[in-house]
Amino acid sequence: MRPYSQFLDQLRTAGLRPTRQRLALAKLLFGGEDRHVTAEILHDEAQRANVRVSLATVYNTLHQFTDVGLLREIAADASKAYFDTNTTKHHHFYLADQGMLMDIPGDEINVDNLPTAPEGTKVDSIDVVIRVSNN
Amino acid sequence: MRPYSQFLDQLRTAGLRPTRQRLALAKLLFGGEDRHVTAEILHDEAQRANVRVSLATVYNTLHQFTDVGLLREIAADASKAYFDTNTTKHHHFYLADQGMLMDIPGDEINVDNLPTAPEGTKVDSIDVVIRVSNN
DNA sequence: GTGTTTGCAAAGTGTTTGCAATTTA
DNA sequence: TAAATTGCAAACACTTTGCAAACAC
């Protein structure tokens, strides 16, 4: 099995050039279980994996991946951007004390009786965030 | 009717000294309809109303009001903090293009089948944000 | 080769902080 | 007068940007 081939395909399909940096970040993001990252977390992880990539490129890459639908951005906290590798419909616990997100499976919350979007707008996403703190 | 008396009472009840700045901000926030503000919006508004108050004090005041339950903070966008004068249970449309929040009445969305909070934590709030953009 | 992507450092935005001066009770 | 609050400016955290060098095709 050729290493990286799944990530190569993933990037090509998305219309992004499979550069060394994008491949390495894709591997970190999509190589295992679903996860929630901030730019800083991913950058640190890349360093530790001996992947030289600048923080600016990590930011660019996270946004590019989000634009092509490989990631989903979660507004859990007004001070930091979180990205989720699970782009399917589901919601989150936000552990305020740890600054950490946890998935809630999509079928564990019912959201219904949704109002229609305001005149002239379309719905981009529906986020349910349950903020919890230590007790 | 003594001007400001309702705001004096409101602040005293909340255990906050009714300073000139807090009174003026309370009047702007709670003197009319429910509203959503950022620190910058409120600061600008205070200037226009000829209330001299520093941006730092606006930030402090917004957080103090939030701590005592007069305001509620909404994480609608990872880049800016929004505060809502309506602290009752309800949800929001976030108009991404305008950076603006709109209330959705509490009874217009059902959220049920909620999972229990993770071990050792308690639920602080449940936010439903429907992100919409112009079409 | 040509256009894209990267890294760097600088700049930008929103927010918090330290501390002296001011205000409130 | 003692304690709380304010304003200022500096510091901070996170993010974006401009541009020359490096890379992908």
PDB file of C-alpha atoms (C1' of nucleotides) in Angstrom:
ATOM      1  CA  MET A   1       0.000   0.000   0.000  1.00  0.00           C
ATOM      2  CA  ARG A   2       1.414   3.341  -1.002  1.00  0.00           C
ATOM      3  CA  PRO A   3       1.665   5.600   1.997  1.00  0.00           C
ATOM      4  CA  TYR A   4      -0.301   8.857   1.814  1.00  0.00           C
ATOM      5  CA  SER A   5      -2.300   7.781  -1.198  1.00  0.00           C
ATOM      6  CA  GLN A   6      -5.622   8.270   0.533  1.00  0.00           C
ATOM      7  CA  PHE A   7      -4.632  11.808   1.462  1.00  0.00           C
ATOM      8  CA  LEU A   8      -3.343  12.534  -2.032  1.00  0.00           C
ATOM      9  CA  ASP A   9      -6.673  11.493  -3.453  1.00  0.00           C
ATOM     10  CA  GLN A  10      -8.582  13.411  -0.836  1.00  0.00           C
ATOM     11  CA  LEU A  11      -6.742  16.628  -1.644  1.00  0.00           C
ATOM     12  CA  ARG A  12      -6.867  16.167  -5.407  1.00  0.00           C
ATOM     13  CA  THR A  13     -10.570  15.454  -5.278  1.00  0.00           C
ATOM     14  CA  ALA A  14     -11.033  18.622  -3.281  1.00  0.00           C
ATOM     15  CA  GLY A  15      -9.059  20.569  -5.871  1.00  0.00           C
ATOM     16  CA  LEU A  16      -6.142  21.368  -3.592  1.00  0.00           C
ATOM     17  CA  ARG A  17      -2.563  20.776  -4.637  1.00  0.00           C
ATOM     18  CA  PRO A  18      -1.133  18.024  -2.509  1.00  0.00           C
ATOM     19  CA  THR A  19       1.813  19.933  -1.133  1.00  0.00           C
ATOM     20  CA  ARG A  20       4.068  18.482   1.527  1.00  0.00           C
ATOM     21  CA  GLN A  21       2.446  20.646   4.187  1.00  0.00           C
ATOM     22  CA  ARG A  22      -1.132  19.881   3.218  1.00  0.00           C
ATOM     23  CA  LEU A  23      -0.406  16.176   3.058  1.00  0.00           C
ATOM     24  CA  ALA A  24       1.206  16.161   6.466  1.00  0.00           C
ATOM     25  CA  LEU A  25      -1.631  18.145   8.028  1.00  0.00           C
ATOM     26  CA  ALA A  26      -4.228  15.958   6.332  1.00  0.00           C
ATOM     27  CA  LYS A  27      -2.524  12.918   7.753  1.00  0.00           C
ATOM     28  CA  LEU A  28      -2.595  14.391  11.251  1.00  0.00           C
ATOM     29  CA  LEU A  29      -6.208  15.449  10.888  1.00  0.00           C
ATOM     30  CA  PHE A  30      -7.722  12.539   9.033  1.00  0.00           C
ATOM     31  CA  GLY A  31      -5.336   9.695   9.782  1.00  0.00           C
ATOM     32  CA  GLY A  32      -7.166   8.480  12.850  1.00  0.00           C
ATOM     33  CA  GLU A  33     -10.286   9.175  14.836  1.00  0.00           C
ATOM     34  CA  ASP A  34     -12.367  12.279  14.382  1.00  0.00           C
ATOM     35  CA  ARG A  35     -11.022  15.225  16.293  1.00  0.00           C
ATOM     36  CA  HIS A  36     -11.317  18.873  17.241  1.00  0.00           C
ATOM     37  CA  VAL A  37      -8.317  21.110  16.756  1.00  0.00           C
ATOM     38  CA  THR A  38      -7.276  24.708  17.003  1.00  0.00           C
ATOM     39  CA  ALA A  39      -4.547  26.101  14.766  1.00  0.00           C
ATOM     40  CA  GLU A  40      -2.136  26.092  17.668  1.00  0.00           C
ATOM     41  CA  ILE A  41      -2.804  22.474  18.610  1.00  0.00           C
ATOM     42  CA  LEU A  42      -2.295  21.310  15.046  1.00  0.00           C
ATOM     43  CA  HIS A  43       0.845  23.374  14.653  1.00  0.00           C
ATOM     44  CA  ASP A  44       2.364  21.969  17.858  1.00  0.00           C
ATOM     45  CA  GLU A  45       1.498  18.484  16.756  1.00  0.00           C
ATOM     46  CA  ALA A  46       3.130  18.999  13.393  1.00  0.00           C
ATOM     47  CA  GLN A  47       6.325  20.212  15.059  1.00  0.00           C
ATOM     48  CA  ARG A  48       6.389  17.171  17.302  1.00  0.00           C
ATOM     49  CA  ALA A  49       5.929  14.969  14.238  1.00  0.00           C
ATOM     50  CA  ASN A  50       8.927  16.725  12.699  1.00  0.00           C
ATOM     51  CA  VAL A  51       6.831  18.355  10.039  1.00  0.00           C
ATOM     52  CA  ARG A  52       8.109  21.842   9.400  1.00  0.00           C
ATOM     53  CA  VAL A  53       5.104  24.003   8.693  1.00  0.00           C
ATOM     54  CA  SER A  54       4.500  27.584   9.703  1.00  0.00           C
ATOM     55  CA  LEU A  55       1.585  28.674  11.833  1.00  0.00           C
ATOM     56  CA  ALA A  56       0.381  30.896   8.990  1.00  0.00           C
ATOM     57  CA  THR A  57       0.208  27.873   6.719  1.00  0.00           C
ATOM     58  CA  VAL A  58      -1.697  25.935   9.361  1.00  0.00           C
ATOM     59  CA  TYR A  59      -4.276  28.714   9.474  1.00  0.00           C
ATOM     60  CA  ASN A  60      -4.487  28.864   5.695  1.00  0.00           C
ATOM     61  CA  THR A  61      -4.804  25.116   5.441  1.00  0.00           C
ATOM     62  CA  LEU A  62      -7.517  24.869   8.079  1.00  0.00           C
ATOM     63  CA  HIS A  63      -9.556  27.448   6.198  1.00  0.00           C
ATOM     64  CA  GLN A  64      -8.964  25.839   2.832  1.00  0.00           C
ATOM     65  CA  PHE A  65      -9.984  22.454   4.199  1.00  0.00           C
ATOM     66  CA  THR A  66     -13.081  24.077   5.665  1.00  0.00           C
ATOM     67  CA  ASP A  67     -13.926  25.762   2.366  1.00  0.00           C
ATOM     68  CA  VAL A  68     -13.842  22.468   0.489  1.00  0.00           C
ATOM     69  CA  GLY A  69     -15.863  20.695   3.159  1.00  0.00           C
ATOM     70  CA  LEU A  70     -13.183  18.533   4.722  1.00  0.00           C
ATOM     71  CA  LEU A  71     -13.542  20.361   8.029  1.00  0.00           C
ATOM     72  CA  ARG A  72     -16.248  22.168   9.876  1.00  0.00           C
ATOM     73  CA  GLU A  73     -15.642  25.233  12.022  1.00  0.00           C
ATOM     74  CA  ILE A  74     -17.312  25.356  15.421  1.00  0.00           C
ATOM     75  CA  ALA A  75     -18.058  28.601  17.250  1.00  0.00           C
ATOM     76  CA  ALA A  76     -17.819  27.331  20.784  1.00  0.00           C
ATOM     77  CA  ASP A  77     -15.933  30.180  22.310  1.00  0.00           C
ATOM     78  CA  ALA A  78     -15.646  33.777  21.324  1.00  0.00           C
ATOM     79  CA  SER A  79     -11.886  33.710  21.504  1.00  0.00           C
ATOM     80  CA  LYS A  80     -10.616  30.789  19.513  1.00  0.00           C
ATOM     81  CA  ALA A  81     -11.583  28.907  16.374  1.00  0.00           C
ATOM     82  CA  TYR A  82     -12.147  25.172  16.585  1.00  0.00           C
ATOM     83  CA  PHE A  83     -12.215  22.846  13.610  1.00  0.00           C
ATOM     84  CA  ASP A  84     -13.918  19.482  13.584  1.00  0.00           C
ATOM     85  CA  THR A  85     -12.948  16.640  11.278  1.00  0.00           C
ATOM     86  CA  ASN A  86     -16.432  15.228  11.636  1.00  0.00           C
ATOM     87  CA  THR A  87     -18.496  17.176   9.128  1.00  0.00           C
ATOM     88  CA  THR A  88     -21.679  15.184   9.585  1.00  0.00           C
ATOM     89  CA  LYS A  89     -24.624  16.498  11.517  1.00  0.00           C
ATOM     90  CA  HIS A  90     -23.921  16.398  15.228  1.00  0.00           C
ATOM     91  CA  HIS A  91     -23.574  18.693  18.200  1.00  0.00           C
ATOM     92  CA  HIS A  92     -21.100  19.473  20.985  1.00  0.00           C
ATOM     93  CA  PHE A  93     -20.337  19.738  24.618  1.00  0.00           C
ATOM     94  CA  TYR A  94     -17.908  22.555  25.274  1.00  0.00           C
ATOM     95  CA  LEU A  95     -15.873  21.898  28.405  1.00  0.00           C
ATOM     96  CA  ALA A  96     -15.229  25.513  29.330  1.00  0.00           C
ATOM     97  CA  ASP A  97     -12.579  24.761  31.935  1.00  0.00           C
ATOM     98  CA  GLN A  98     -10.507  22.737  29.539  1.00  0.00           C
ATOM     99  CA  GLY A  99     -11.312  24.677  26.385  1.00  0.00           C
ATOM    100  CA  MET A 100     -12.225  21.347  24.846  1.00  0.00           C
ATOM    101  CA  LEU A 101     -14.998  20.082  22.601  1.00  0.00           C
ATOM    102  CA  MET A 102     -16.705  16.708  22.797  1.00  0.00           C
ATOM    103  CA  ASP A 103     -19.032  15.305  20.189  1.00  0.00           C
ATOM    104  CA  ILE A 104     -22.633  14.509  20.938  1.00  0.00           C
ATOM    105  CA  PRO A 105     -23.841  11.990  18.400  1.00  0.00           C
ATOM    106  CA  GLY A 106     -26.278  13.491  15.916  1.00  0.00           C
ATOM    107  CA  ASP A 107     -29.114  11.281  16.964  1.00  0.00           C
ATOM    108  CA  GLU A 108     -28.877  12.148  20.628  1.00  0.00           C
ATOM    109  CA  ILE A 109     -30.442  15.573  20.297  1.00  0.00           C
ATOM    110  CA  ASN A 110     -33.628  16.487  18.560  1.00  0.00           C
ATOM    111  CA  VAL A 111     -33.852  19.974  17.188  1.00  0.00           C
ATOM    112  CA  ASP A 112     -37.177  20.593  15.596  1.00  0.00           C
ATOM    113  CA  ASN A 113     -39.821  23.156  14.921  1.00  0.00           C
ATOM    114  CA  LEU A 114     -37.121  25.239  13.254  1.00  0.00           C
ATOM    115  CA  PRO A 115     -38.229  28.665  12.080  1.00  0.00           C
ATOM    116  CA  THR A 116     -37.545  29.681   8.492  1.00  0.00           C
ATOM    117  CA  ALA A 117     -34.428  31.738   7.830  1.00  0.00           C
ATOM    118  CA  PRO A 118     -34.856  35.505   7.591  1.00  0.00           C
ATOM    119  CA  GLU A 119     -35.915  36.934   4.233  1.00  0.00           C
ATOM    120  CA  GLY A 120     -33.100  36.786   1.708  1.00  0.00           C
ATOM    121  CA  THR A 121     -30.903  34.384   3.628  1.00  0.00           C
ATOM    122  CA  LYS A 122     -30.115  30.701   3.562  1.00  0.00           C
ATOM    123  CA  VAL A 123     -29.118  28.417   6.409  1.00  0.00           C
ATOM    124  CA  ASP A 124     -25.420  27.560   6.443  1.00  0.00           C
ATOM    125  CA  SER A 125     -25.302  25.507   9.615  1.00  0.00           C
ATOM    126  CA  ILE A 126     -27.073  24.760  12.835  1.00  0.00           C
ATOM    127  CA  ASP A 127     -24.859  24.545  15.871  1.00  0.00           C
ATOM    128  CA  VAL A 128     -25.945  23.311  19.235  1.00  0.00           C
ATOM    129  CA  VAL A 129     -23.323  23.871  21.905  1.00  0.00           C
ATOM    130  CA  ILE A 130     -23.895  22.745  25.462  1.00  0.00           C
ATOM    131  CA  ARG A 131     -21.449  24.622  27.640  1.00  0.00           C
ATOM    132  CA  VAL A 132     -20.441  22.700  30.756  1.00  0.00           C
ATOM    133  CA  SER A 133     -17.994  23.402  33.567  1.00  0.00           C
ATOM    134  CA  ASN A 134     -16.476  21.414  36.396  1.00  0.00           C
ATOM    135  CA  ASN A 135     -18.450  21.062  39.571  1.00  0.00           C
TER     136      ASN A 135
ATOM    137  CA  MET B   1     -40.560  59.798  38.339  1.00  0.00           C
ATOM    138  CA  ARG B   2     -36.897  59.968  39.249  1.00  0.00           C
ATOM    139  CA  PRO B   3     -34.780  59.373  36.233  1.00  0.00           C
ATOM    140  CA  TYR B   4     -32.457  56.375  36.403  1.00  0.00           C
ATOM    141  CA  SER B   5     -34.141  54.972  39.491  1.00  0.00           C
ATOM    142  CA  GLN B   6     -34.908  51.685  37.811  1.00  0.00           C
ATOM    143  CA  PHE B   7     -31.278  51.296  36.830  1.00  0.00           C
ATOM    144  CA  LEU B   8     -30.076  52.287  40.293  1.00  0.00           C
ATOM    145  CA  ASP B   9     -32.243  49.575  41.781  1.00  0.00           C
ATOM    146  CA  GLN B  10     -31.186  47.077  39.181  1.00  0.00           C
ATOM    147  CA  LEU B  11     -27.516  47.630  39.915  1.00  0.00           C
ATOM    148  CA  ARG B  12     -27.932  47.724  43.701  1.00  0.00           C
ATOM    149  CA  THR B  13     -29.936  44.541  43.630  1.00  0.00           C
ATOM    150  CA  ALA B  14     -27.189  42.933  41.612  1.00  0.00           C
ATOM    151  CA  GLY B  15     -24.619  44.076  44.151  1.00  0.00           C
ATOM    152  CA  LEU B  16     -22.837  46.474  41.820  1.00  0.00           C
ATOM    153  CA  ARG B  17     -22.094  50.027  42.834  1.00  0.00           C
ATOM    154  CA  PRO B  18     -24.147  52.351  40.687  1.00  0.00           C
ATOM    155  CA  THR B  19     -21.337  54.395  39.221  1.00  0.00           C
ATOM    156  CA  ARG B  20     -21.888  56.995  36.563  1.00  0.00           C
ATOM    157  CA  GLN B  21     -20.505  54.659  33.897  1.00  0.00           C
ATOM    158  CA  ARG B  22     -22.522  51.612  34.917  1.00  0.00           C
ATOM    159  CA  LEU B  23     -25.704  53.639  35.111  1.00  0.00           C
ATOM    160  CA  ALA B  24     -25.175  55.090  31.679  1.00  0.00           C
ATOM    161  CA  LEU B  25     -24.381  51.705  30.156  1.00  0.00           C
ATOM    162  CA  ALA B  26     -27.338  50.099  31.928  1.00  0.00           C
ATOM    163  CA  LYS B  27     -29.584  52.774  30.496  1.00  0.00           C
ATOM    164  CA  LEU B  28     -28.295  52.123  26.989  1.00  0.00           C
ATOM    165  CA  LEU B  29     -28.605  48.373  27.412  1.00  0.00           C
ATOM    166  CA  PHE B  30     -31.836  48.051  29.337  1.00  0.00           C
ATOM    167  CA  GLY B  31     -33.639  51.284  28.543  1.00  0.00           C
ATOM    168  CA  GLY B  32     -35.503  49.993  25.528  1.00  0.00           C
ATOM    169  CA  GLU B  33     -35.988  46.805  23.628  1.00  0.00           C
ATOM    170  CA  ASP B  34     -33.854  43.736  24.082  1.00  0.00           C
ATOM    171  CA  ARG B  35     -30.671  43.897  22.118  1.00  0.00           C
ATOM    172  CA  HIS B  36     -27.383  42.289  21.128  1.00  0.00           C
ATOM    173  CA  VAL B  37     -24.197  44.282  21.522  1.00  0.00           C
ATOM    174  CA  THR B  38     -20.480  43.948  21.208  1.00  0.00           C
ATOM    175  CA  ALA B  39     -18.145  46.013  23.380  1.00  0.00           C
ATOM    176  CA  GLU B  40     -17.333  48.218  20.437  1.00  0.00           C
ATOM    177  CA  ILE B  41     -20.967  48.912  19.552  1.00  0.00           C
ATOM    178  CA  LEU B  42     -21.800  49.855  23.116  1.00  0.00           C
ATOM    179  CA  HIS B  43     -18.731  52.028  23.433  1.00  0.00           C
ATOM    180  CA  ASP B  44     -19.540  53.908  20.228  1.00  0.00           C
ATOM    181  CA  GLU B  45     -23.076  54.387  21.376  1.00  0.00           C
ATOM    182  CA  ALA B  46     -21.951  55.765  24.705  1.00  0.00           C
ATOM    183  CA  GLN B  47     -19.682  58.262  22.970  1.00  0.00           C
ATOM    184  CA  ARG B  48     -22.529  59.411  20.767  1.00  0.00           C
ATOM    185  CA  ALA B  49     -24.702  59.827  23.846  1.00  0.00           C
ATOM    186  CA  ASN B  50     -21.945  61.995  25.324  1.00  0.00           C
ATOM    187  CA  VAL B  51     -21.130  59.489  28.012  1.00  0.00           C
ATOM    188  CA  ARG B  52     -17.417  59.416  28.601  1.00  0.00           C
ATOM    189  CA  VAL B  53     -16.480  55.843  29.327  1.00  0.00           C
ATOM    190  CA  SER B  54     -13.379  53.968  28.292  1.00  0.00           C
ATOM    191  CA  LEU B  55     -13.449  50.837  26.183  1.00  0.00           C
ATOM    192  CA  ALA B  56     -11.788  48.943  29.035  1.00  0.00           C
ATOM    193  CA  THR B  57     -14.636  49.894  31.334  1.00  0.00           C
ATOM    194  CA  VAL B  58     -17.166  48.806  28.747  1.00  0.00           C
ATOM    195  CA  TYR B  59     -15.507  45.397  28.648  1.00  0.00           C
ATOM    196  CA  ASN B  60     -15.395  45.194  32.432  1.00  0.00           C
ATOM    197  CA  THR B  61     -18.997  46.253  32.724  1.00  0.00           C
ATOM    198  CA  LEU B  62     -20.247  43.788  30.131  1.00  0.00           C
ATOM    199  CA  HIS B  63     -18.560  40.976  32.022  1.00  0.00           C
ATOM    200  CA  GLN B  64     -19.789  42.154  35.389  1.00  0.00           C
ATOM    201  CA  PHE B  65     -23.341  42.405  34.084  1.00  0.00           C
ATOM    202  CA  THR B  66     -22.961  38.922  32.663  1.00  0.00           C
ATOM    203  CA  ASP B  67     -21.639  37.577  35.965  1.00  0.00           C
ATOM    204  CA  VAL B  68     -24.646  38.860  37.867  1.00  0.00           C
ATOM    205  CA  GLY B  69     -27.077  37.593  35.275  1.00  0.00           C
ATOM    206  CA  LEU B  70     -28.144  40.847  33.671  1.00  0.00           C
ATOM    207  CA  LEU B  71     -26.630  39.796  30.363  1.00  0.00           C
ATOM    208  CA  ARG B  72     -25.930  36.600  28.549  1.00  0.00           C
ATOM    209  CA  GLU B  73     -22.897  36.026  26.361  1.00  0.00           C
ATOM    210  CA  ILE B  74     -23.437  34.384  22.988  1.00  0.00           C
ATOM    211  CA  ALA B  75     -20.699  32.510  21.134  1.00  0.00           C
ATOM    212  CA  ALA B  76     -21.872  33.134  17.617  1.00  0.00           C
ATOM    213  CA  ASP B  77     -18.567  33.838  16.012  1.00  0.00           C
ATOM    214  CA  ALA B  78     -15.067  32.826  16.955  1.00  0.00           C
ATOM    215  CA  SER B  79     -13.815  36.364  16.638  1.00  0.00           C
ATOM    216  CA  LYS B  80     -16.039  38.623  18.661  1.00  0.00           C
ATOM    217  CA  ALA B  81     -18.088  38.434  21.860  1.00  0.00           C
ATOM    218  CA  TYR B  82     -21.786  39.243  21.711  1.00  0.00           C
ATOM    219  CA  PHE B  83     -23.922  40.060  24.723  1.00  0.00           C
ATOM    220  CA  ASP B  84     -27.680  39.683  24.831  1.00  0.00           C
ATOM    221  CA  THR B  85     -29.946  41.646  27.160  1.00  0.00           C
ATOM    222  CA  ASN B  86     -32.521  38.894  26.890  1.00  0.00           C
ATOM    223  CA  THR B  87     -31.386  36.304  29.416  1.00  0.00           C
ATOM    224  CA  THR B  88     -34.393  34.052  29.056  1.00  0.00           C
ATOM    225  CA  LYS B  89     -34.251  30.781  27.189  1.00  0.00           C
ATOM    226  CA  HIS B  90     -34.144  31.418  23.472  1.00  0.00           C
ATOM    227  CA  HIS B  91     -31.936  30.876  20.465  1.00  0.00           C
ATOM    228  CA  HIS B  92     -30.386  32.852  17.618  1.00  0.00           C
ATOM    229  CA  PHE B  93     -29.942  33.407  13.963  1.00  0.00           C
ATOM    230  CA  TYR B  94     -26.468  34.668  13.213  1.00  0.00           C
ATOM    231  CA  LEU B  95     -26.407  36.757  10.050  1.00  0.00           C
ATOM    232  CA  ALA B  96     -22.829  36.069   9.056  1.00  0.00           C
ATOM    233  CA  ASP B  97     -22.658  38.769   6.400  1.00  0.00           C
ATOM    234  CA  GLN B  98     -23.767  41.465   8.786  1.00  0.00           C
ATOM    235  CA  GLY B  99     -22.171  40.072  11.926  1.00  0.00           C
ATOM    236  CA  MET B 100     -25.558  40.428  13.534  1.00  0.00           C
ATOM    237  CA  LEU B 101     -27.683  38.312  15.845  1.00  0.00           C
ATOM    238  CA  MET B 102     -31.468  37.912  15.740  1.00  0.00           C
ATOM    239  CA  ASP B 103     -33.545  36.274  18.419  1.00  0.00           C
ATOM    240  CA  ILE B 104     -35.563  33.188  17.772  1.00  0.00           C
ATOM    241  CA  PRO B 105     -38.312  33.003  20.378  1.00  0.00           C
ATOM    242  CA  GLY B 106     -37.723  30.245  22.921  1.00  0.00           C
ATOM    243  CA  ASP B 107     -40.820  28.359  21.964  1.00  0.00           C
ATOM    244  CA  GLU B 108     -39.999  28.207  18.291  1.00  0.00           C
ATOM    245  CA  ILE B 109     -37.350  25.530  18.616  1.00  0.00           C
ATOM    246  CA  ASN B 110     -37.563  22.262  20.420  1.00  0.00           C
ATOM    247  CA  VAL B 111     -34.353  20.836  21.731  1.00  0.00           C
ATOM    248  CA  ASP B 112     -34.913  17.538  23.408  1.00  0.00           C
ATOM    249  CA  ASN B 113     -33.458  14.145  24.055  1.00  0.00           C
ATOM    250  CA  LEU B 114     -30.486  15.944  25.620  1.00  0.00           C
ATOM    251  CA  PRO B 115     -27.652  13.702  26.754  1.00  0.00           C
ATOM    252  CA  THR B 116     -26.384  14.018  30.310  1.00  0.00           C
ATOM    253  CA  ALA B 117     -23.346  16.222  30.889  1.00  0.00           C
ATOM    254  CA  PRO B 118     -19.959  14.502  31.066  1.00  0.00           C
ATOM    255  CA  GLU B 119     -18.916  13.055  34.438  1.00  0.00           C
ATOM    256  CA  GLY B 120     -18.020  15.779  36.910  1.00  0.00           C
ATOM    257  CA  THR B 121     -19.541  18.663  34.969  1.00  0.00           C
ATOM    258  CA  LYS B 122     -22.707  20.700  35.078  1.00  0.00           C
ATOM    259  CA  VAL B 123     -24.546  22.401  32.236  1.00  0.00           C
ATOM    260  CA  ASP B 124     -24.046  26.163  32.135  1.00  0.00           C
ATOM    261  CA  SER B 125     -25.988  26.943  29.001  1.00  0.00           C
ATOM    262  CA  ILE B 126     -27.391  25.511  25.824  1.00  0.00           C
ATOM    263  CA  ASP B 127     -26.883  27.609  22.741  1.00  0.00           C
ATOM    264  CA  VAL B 128     -28.483  26.990  19.402  1.00  0.00           C
ATOM    265  CA  VAL B 129     -27.068  29.203  16.689  1.00  0.00           C
ATOM    266  CA  ILE B 130     -28.405  29.015  13.166  1.00  0.00           C
ATOM    267  CA  ARG B 131     -25.840  30.581  10.895  1.00  0.00           C
ATOM    268  CA  VAL B 132     -27.349  32.166   7.803  1.00  0.00           C
ATOM    269  CA  SER B 133     -25.898  34.175   4.927  1.00  0.00           C
ATOM    270  CA  ASN B 134     -27.272  36.237   2.106  1.00  0.00           C
ATOM    271  CA  ASN B 135     -28.369  34.474  -1.029  1.00  0.00           C
TER     272      ASN B 135
ATOM    273  C1'  DG C   1       8.438  28.140 -17.080  1.00  0.00           C
ATOM    274  C1'  DT C   2       4.148  29.562 -14.869  1.00  0.00           C
ATOM    275  C1'  DG C   3       1.141  29.888 -11.375  1.00  0.00           C
ATOM    276  C1'  DT C   4       0.525  28.250  -6.665  1.00  0.00           C
ATOM    277  C1'  DT C   5       1.976  27.785  -2.101  1.00  0.00           C
ATOM    278  C1'  DT C   6       4.962  28.678   1.720  1.00  0.00           C
ATOM    279  C1'  DG C   7       7.402  31.080   5.561  1.00  0.00           C
ATOM    280  C1'  DC C   8       8.484  35.011   7.742  1.00  0.00           C
ATOM    281  C1'  DA C   9       7.763  39.013  10.057  1.00  0.00           C
ATOM    282  C1'  DA C  10       4.842  42.664  10.464  1.00  0.00           C
ATOM    283  C1'  DA C  11       0.372  44.290  11.097  1.00  0.00           C
ATOM    284  C1'  DG C  12      -4.392  43.794  12.594  1.00  0.00           C
ATOM    285  C1'  DT C  13      -8.311  42.886  15.707  1.00  0.00           C
ATOM    286  C1'  DG C  14     -10.494  42.085  19.843  1.00  0.00           C
ATOM    287  C1'  DT C  15      -9.615  41.746  24.680  1.00  0.00           C
ATOM    288  C1'  DT C  16      -7.260  41.992  29.230  1.00  0.00           C
ATOM    289  C1'  DT C  17      -4.195  43.984  32.634  1.00  0.00           C
ATOM    290  C1'  DG C  18      -1.314  47.004  35.849  1.00  0.00           C
ATOM    291  C1'  DC C  19      -1.497  50.883  38.162  1.00  0.00           C
ATOM    292  C1'  DA C  20      -2.168  55.729  39.479  1.00  0.00           C
ATOM    293  C1'  DA C  21      -5.971  58.808  39.858  1.00  0.00           C
ATOM    294  C1'  DT C  22     -10.754  59.225  40.886  1.00  0.00           C
ATOM    295  C1'  DT C  23     -15.059  58.142  42.811  1.00  0.00           C
ATOM    296  C1'  DT C  24     -18.389  55.906  45.976  1.00  0.00           C
ATOM    297  C1'  DA C  25     -20.178  54.845  50.390  1.00  0.00           C
TER     298       DA C  25
ATOM    299  C1'  DT D   1     -10.955  57.456  54.637  1.00  0.00           C
ATOM    300  C1'  DA D   2     -11.186  52.878  52.936  1.00  0.00           C
ATOM    301  C1'  DA D   3     -12.447  50.165  49.308  1.00  0.00           C
ATOM    302  C1'  DA D   4     -14.111  49.930  44.710  1.00  0.00           C
ATOM    303  C1'  DT D   5     -13.910  51.684  40.136  1.00  0.00           C
ATOM    304  C1'  DT D   6     -12.062  54.076  36.225  1.00  0.00           C
ATOM    305  C1'  DG D   7      -8.964  55.419  32.308  1.00  0.00           C
ATOM    306  C1'  DC D   8      -4.943  54.936  30.079  1.00  0.00           C
ATOM    307  C1'  DA D   9      -1.505  52.696  27.753  1.00  0.00           C
ATOM    308  C1'  DA D  10       0.825  48.725  27.335  1.00  0.00           C
ATOM    309  C1'  DA D  11       0.504  43.916  26.841  1.00  0.00           C
ATOM    310  C1'  DC D  12      -1.834  39.917  25.086  1.00  0.00           C
ATOM    311  C1'  DA D  13      -3.814  36.134  22.295  1.00  0.00           C
ATOM    312  C1'  DC D  14      -5.305  34.854  18.087  1.00  0.00           C
ATOM    313  C1'  DT D  15      -5.471  35.606  13.255  1.00  0.00           C
ATOM    314  C1'  DT D  16      -4.426  37.704   8.726  1.00  0.00           C
ATOM    315  C1'  DT D  17      -1.456  39.782   5.279  1.00  0.00           C
ATOM    316  C1'  DG D  18       2.393  41.222   1.977  1.00  0.00           C
ATOM    317  C1'  DC D  19       5.923  39.652  -0.378  1.00  0.00           C
ATOM    318  C1'  DA D  20      10.116  37.140  -1.742  1.00  0.00           C
ATOM    319  C1'  DA D  21      11.670  32.417  -2.044  1.00  0.00           C
ATOM    320  C1'  DA D  22      10.389  27.641  -2.907  1.00  0.00           C
ATOM    321  C1'  DC D  23       7.552  24.306  -5.002  1.00  0.00           C
ATOM    322  C1'  DA D  24       4.120  21.655  -8.058  1.00  0.00           C
ATOM    323  C1'  DC D  25       2.782  20.646 -12.476  1.00  0.00           C
TER     324       DC D  25
END
